[in-house]
Coordinates of C-alpha atoms in Angstrom, one line a residue:
M1 CA 66.6 119.4 130.0
T2 CA 69.5 121.7 130.9
S3 CA 67.6 124.6 129.5
S4 CA 64.6 124.0 131.7
L5 CA 66.8 123.5 134.7
R6 CA 68.7 126.7 134.0
T7 CA 65.4 128.6 133.5
G8 CA 64.1 127.2 136.8
A9 CA 67.3 128.3 138.5
V10 CA 67.0 131.8 137.0
A11 CA 63.3 132.0 138.2
V12 CA 64.3 131.0 141.8
A13 CA 67.1 133.5 141.8
A14 CA 64.7 136.2 140.6
L15 CA 62.2 135.5 143.3
A16 CA 65.0 135.5 145.9
A17 CA 66.3 138.9 144.7
A18 CA 62.8 140.3 144.5
L19 CA 62.0 139.2 148.1
A20 CA 65.4 140.6 149.3
L21 CA 64.7 144.0 147.7
T22 CA 61.2 144.3 149.1
A23 CA 62.3 143.2 152.5
C24 CA 64.7 146.2 152.7
G25 CA 61.9 148.7 152.3
S26 CA 59.5 150.1 155.0
D27 CA 55.7 150.2 154.8
D28 CA 55.7 153.0 157.4
A29 CA 55.3 156.3 155.5
S30 CA 56.2 158.3 158.6
K31 CA 59.7 156.8 158.6
D32 CA 60.3 157.3 154.9
S33 CA 59.9 160.9 153.9
G34 CA 61.2 160.3 150.4
A35 CA 63.6 163.2 150.7
D36 CA 66.6 160.8 150.3
S37 CA 65.1 158.9 147.4
A38 CA 67.3 159.0 144.3
A39 CA 64.2 158.2 142.3
S40 CA 62.0 161.2 143.3
A41 CA 60.3 162.9 140.5
T42 CA 61.2 166.5 139.5
P43 CA 59.1 169.0 141.5
G44 CA 56.4 170.6 139.3
A45 CA 56.4 167.8 136.8
G46 CA 52.7 167.6 137.0
G47 CA 52.5 165.0 139.8
D48 CA 49.4 164.5 141.9
K49 CA 50.6 165.7 145.3
G50 CA 52.2 162.5 146.4
S51 CA 49.6 159.8 145.8
G52 CA 52.2 157.9 143.7
E53 CA 49.9 157.3 140.7
S54 CA 49.9 158.4 137.1
T55 CA 48.1 161.6 136.5
G56 CA 46.1 162.8 133.6
S57 CA 49.0 164.9 132.4
G58 CA 51.1 161.8 132.0
A59 CA 53.5 162.5 134.8
T60 CA 54.4 159.6 137.1
D61 CA 55.7 159.9 140.6
A62 CA 58.7 157.6 140.9
A63 CA 57.7 156.5 144.4
A64 CA 54.7 154.7 142.8
L65 CA 57.2 152.3 141.1
E66 CA 58.6 151.0 144.4
G67 CA 58.0 147.3 145.1
T68 CA 58.1 144.0 143.2
W69 CA 56.1 143.6 140.1
V70 CA 55.4 140.2 138.4
G71 CA 53.7 138.9 135.3
L72 CA 53.9 136.9 132.2
T73 CA 55.0 138.3 128.8
D74 CA 54.9 135.9 125.9
A75 CA 54.2 133.1 128.4
K76 CA 57.5 133.8 130.2
N77 CA 58.0 135.1 133.8
V78 CA 58.9 138.7 134.2
T79 CA 59.9 140.1 137.6
V80 CA 60.9 143.7 138.2
S81 CA 61.9 144.9 141.7
I82 CA 62.4 148.6 142.4
A83 CA 63.8 149.9 145.7
G84 CA 65.5 153.2 146.5
G85 CA 65.9 154.1 142.8
K86 CA 67.6 150.8 142.0
V87 CA 66.0 148.2 139.6
A88 CA 66.5 144.5 139.3
L89 CA 64.8 142.6 136.4
V90 CA 64.6 139.0 135.5
A91 CA 62.9 138.1 132.3
D92 CA 63.2 135.0 130.1
Q93 CA 66.9 134.2 130.5
S94 CA 68.1 137.7 131.1
V95 CA 69.1 139.3 134.4
C96 CA 69.3 143.1 134.4
Q97 CA 70.0 145.8 136.9
G98 CA 70.1 149.5 136.8
D99 CA 68.4 152.7 138.0
V100 CA 65.3 154.7 137.8
K101 CA 66.4 157.8 135.9
D102 CA 64.7 161.2 135.6
M103 CA 64.3 161.8 131.8
G104 CA 62.8 165.3 131.4
G105 CA 60.5 165.0 134.4
E106 CA 59.5 161.4 133.6
P107 CA 61.0 158.4 135.4
M108 CA 62.4 155.7 133.2
L109 CA 64.1 152.4 133.9
A110 CA 67.7 152.3 132.5
L111 CA 69.2 148.8 132.8
K112 CA 72.2 146.8 131.7
C113 CA 71.6 143.1 131.1
T114 CA 73.8 140.0 131.3
G115 CA 74.5 138.1 128.1
G116 CA 74.2 141.2 126.0
S117 CA 70.4 141.2 125.9
T118 CA 69.0 144.6 124.7
D119 CA 65.2 143.8 124.8
R120 CA 64.8 145.6 128.2
T121 CA 67.5 148.3 128.6
M122 CA 65.4 151.5 128.5
G123 CA 61.8 151.3 129.8
A124 CA 59.1 153.9 129.7
I125 CA 56.3 153.8 132.2
D126 CA 53.0 153.6 130.3
S127 CA 50.9 153.5 133.5
V128 CA 51.1 152.7 137.2
D129 CA 48.1 152.7 139.6
G130 CA 49.5 151.0 142.7
T131 CA 48.5 147.5 141.6
K132 CA 49.4 147.4 137.9
L133 CA 52.5 148.6 136.1
V134 CA 52.8 148.7 132.3
L135 CA 56.3 149.2 130.8
S136 CA 57.3 149.7 127.2
W137 CA 60.9 148.9 126.4
D138 CA 63.0 150.3 123.6
G139 CA 63.6 146.8 122.3
G140 CA 59.8 146.6 121.4
V141 CA 58.7 144.5 124.4
K142 CA 55.7 145.6 126.5
D143 CA 55.3 144.2 130.0
A144 CA 52.0 144.4 132.0
L145 CA 52.8 143.5 135.6
T146 CA 51.0 143.2 138.9
K147 CA 52.4 144.3 142.2
A148 CA 53.4 141.4 144.5
D149 CA 52.6 141.5 148.2
P150 CA 55.7 142.3 150.2
G151 CA 57.2 139.2 151.9
K152 CA 55.0 136.8 149.9
L153 CA 55.7 134.7 146.9
P154 CA 53.5 135.7 143.9
S155 CA 50.6 133.6 143.0
G156 CA 49.5 132.4 139.6
M157 CA 53.0 131.8 138.4
P158 CA 54.1 128.5 136.8
S159 CA 55.8 126.1 139.2
L160 CA 59.0 124.2 138.8
P161 CA 58.8 120.4 138.3
D162 CA 59.3 118.1 141.2
V163 CA 62.9 116.9 141.6
A164 CA 61.7 113.3 141.3
D165 CA 60.4 114.2 137.7
L166 CA 63.8 115.4 136.5
P167 CA 66.0 113.0 134.6
E168 CA 69.5 112.2 135.8
V169 CA 72.2 114.6 134.5
P170 CA 75.1 112.6 133.0
A171 CA 78.5 113.2 134.5
P172 CA 80.8 115.2 132.2

């Protein structure tokens, strides 16, 4: 019981963090030149002139990673939110934060997780196309995520039980 309640609380916190991070961004490209982005890719790294998608050469524009990405890995919720070169991740019972780092012209996600989890501390971008993001983590986990609409809760995710369905928690 306590485990499902804790997992539900982590999921709610993840969604709140994801919404907060995406609300801070701007959809108006004319206001965001990208010049101040700490996550901008190295010039000449084989990018595709700013479309923000993976190219045939394997280079990824870090701007394509911006936003909130959600999905299920091993039947557990995974939420990754990226804004201004900062990353927040909630997966299973881990909460992680870190940065988008330029590793030899390729952006990677470098995170530190609470509780000592090491499953998702260094993530490589396998692919990103504006609606789907695939990450491979050094811990062996692979996440296939879908971009969430800004300001909206993701659909297709498991719901929390009604409060009336939860048993009484005994007093300590």
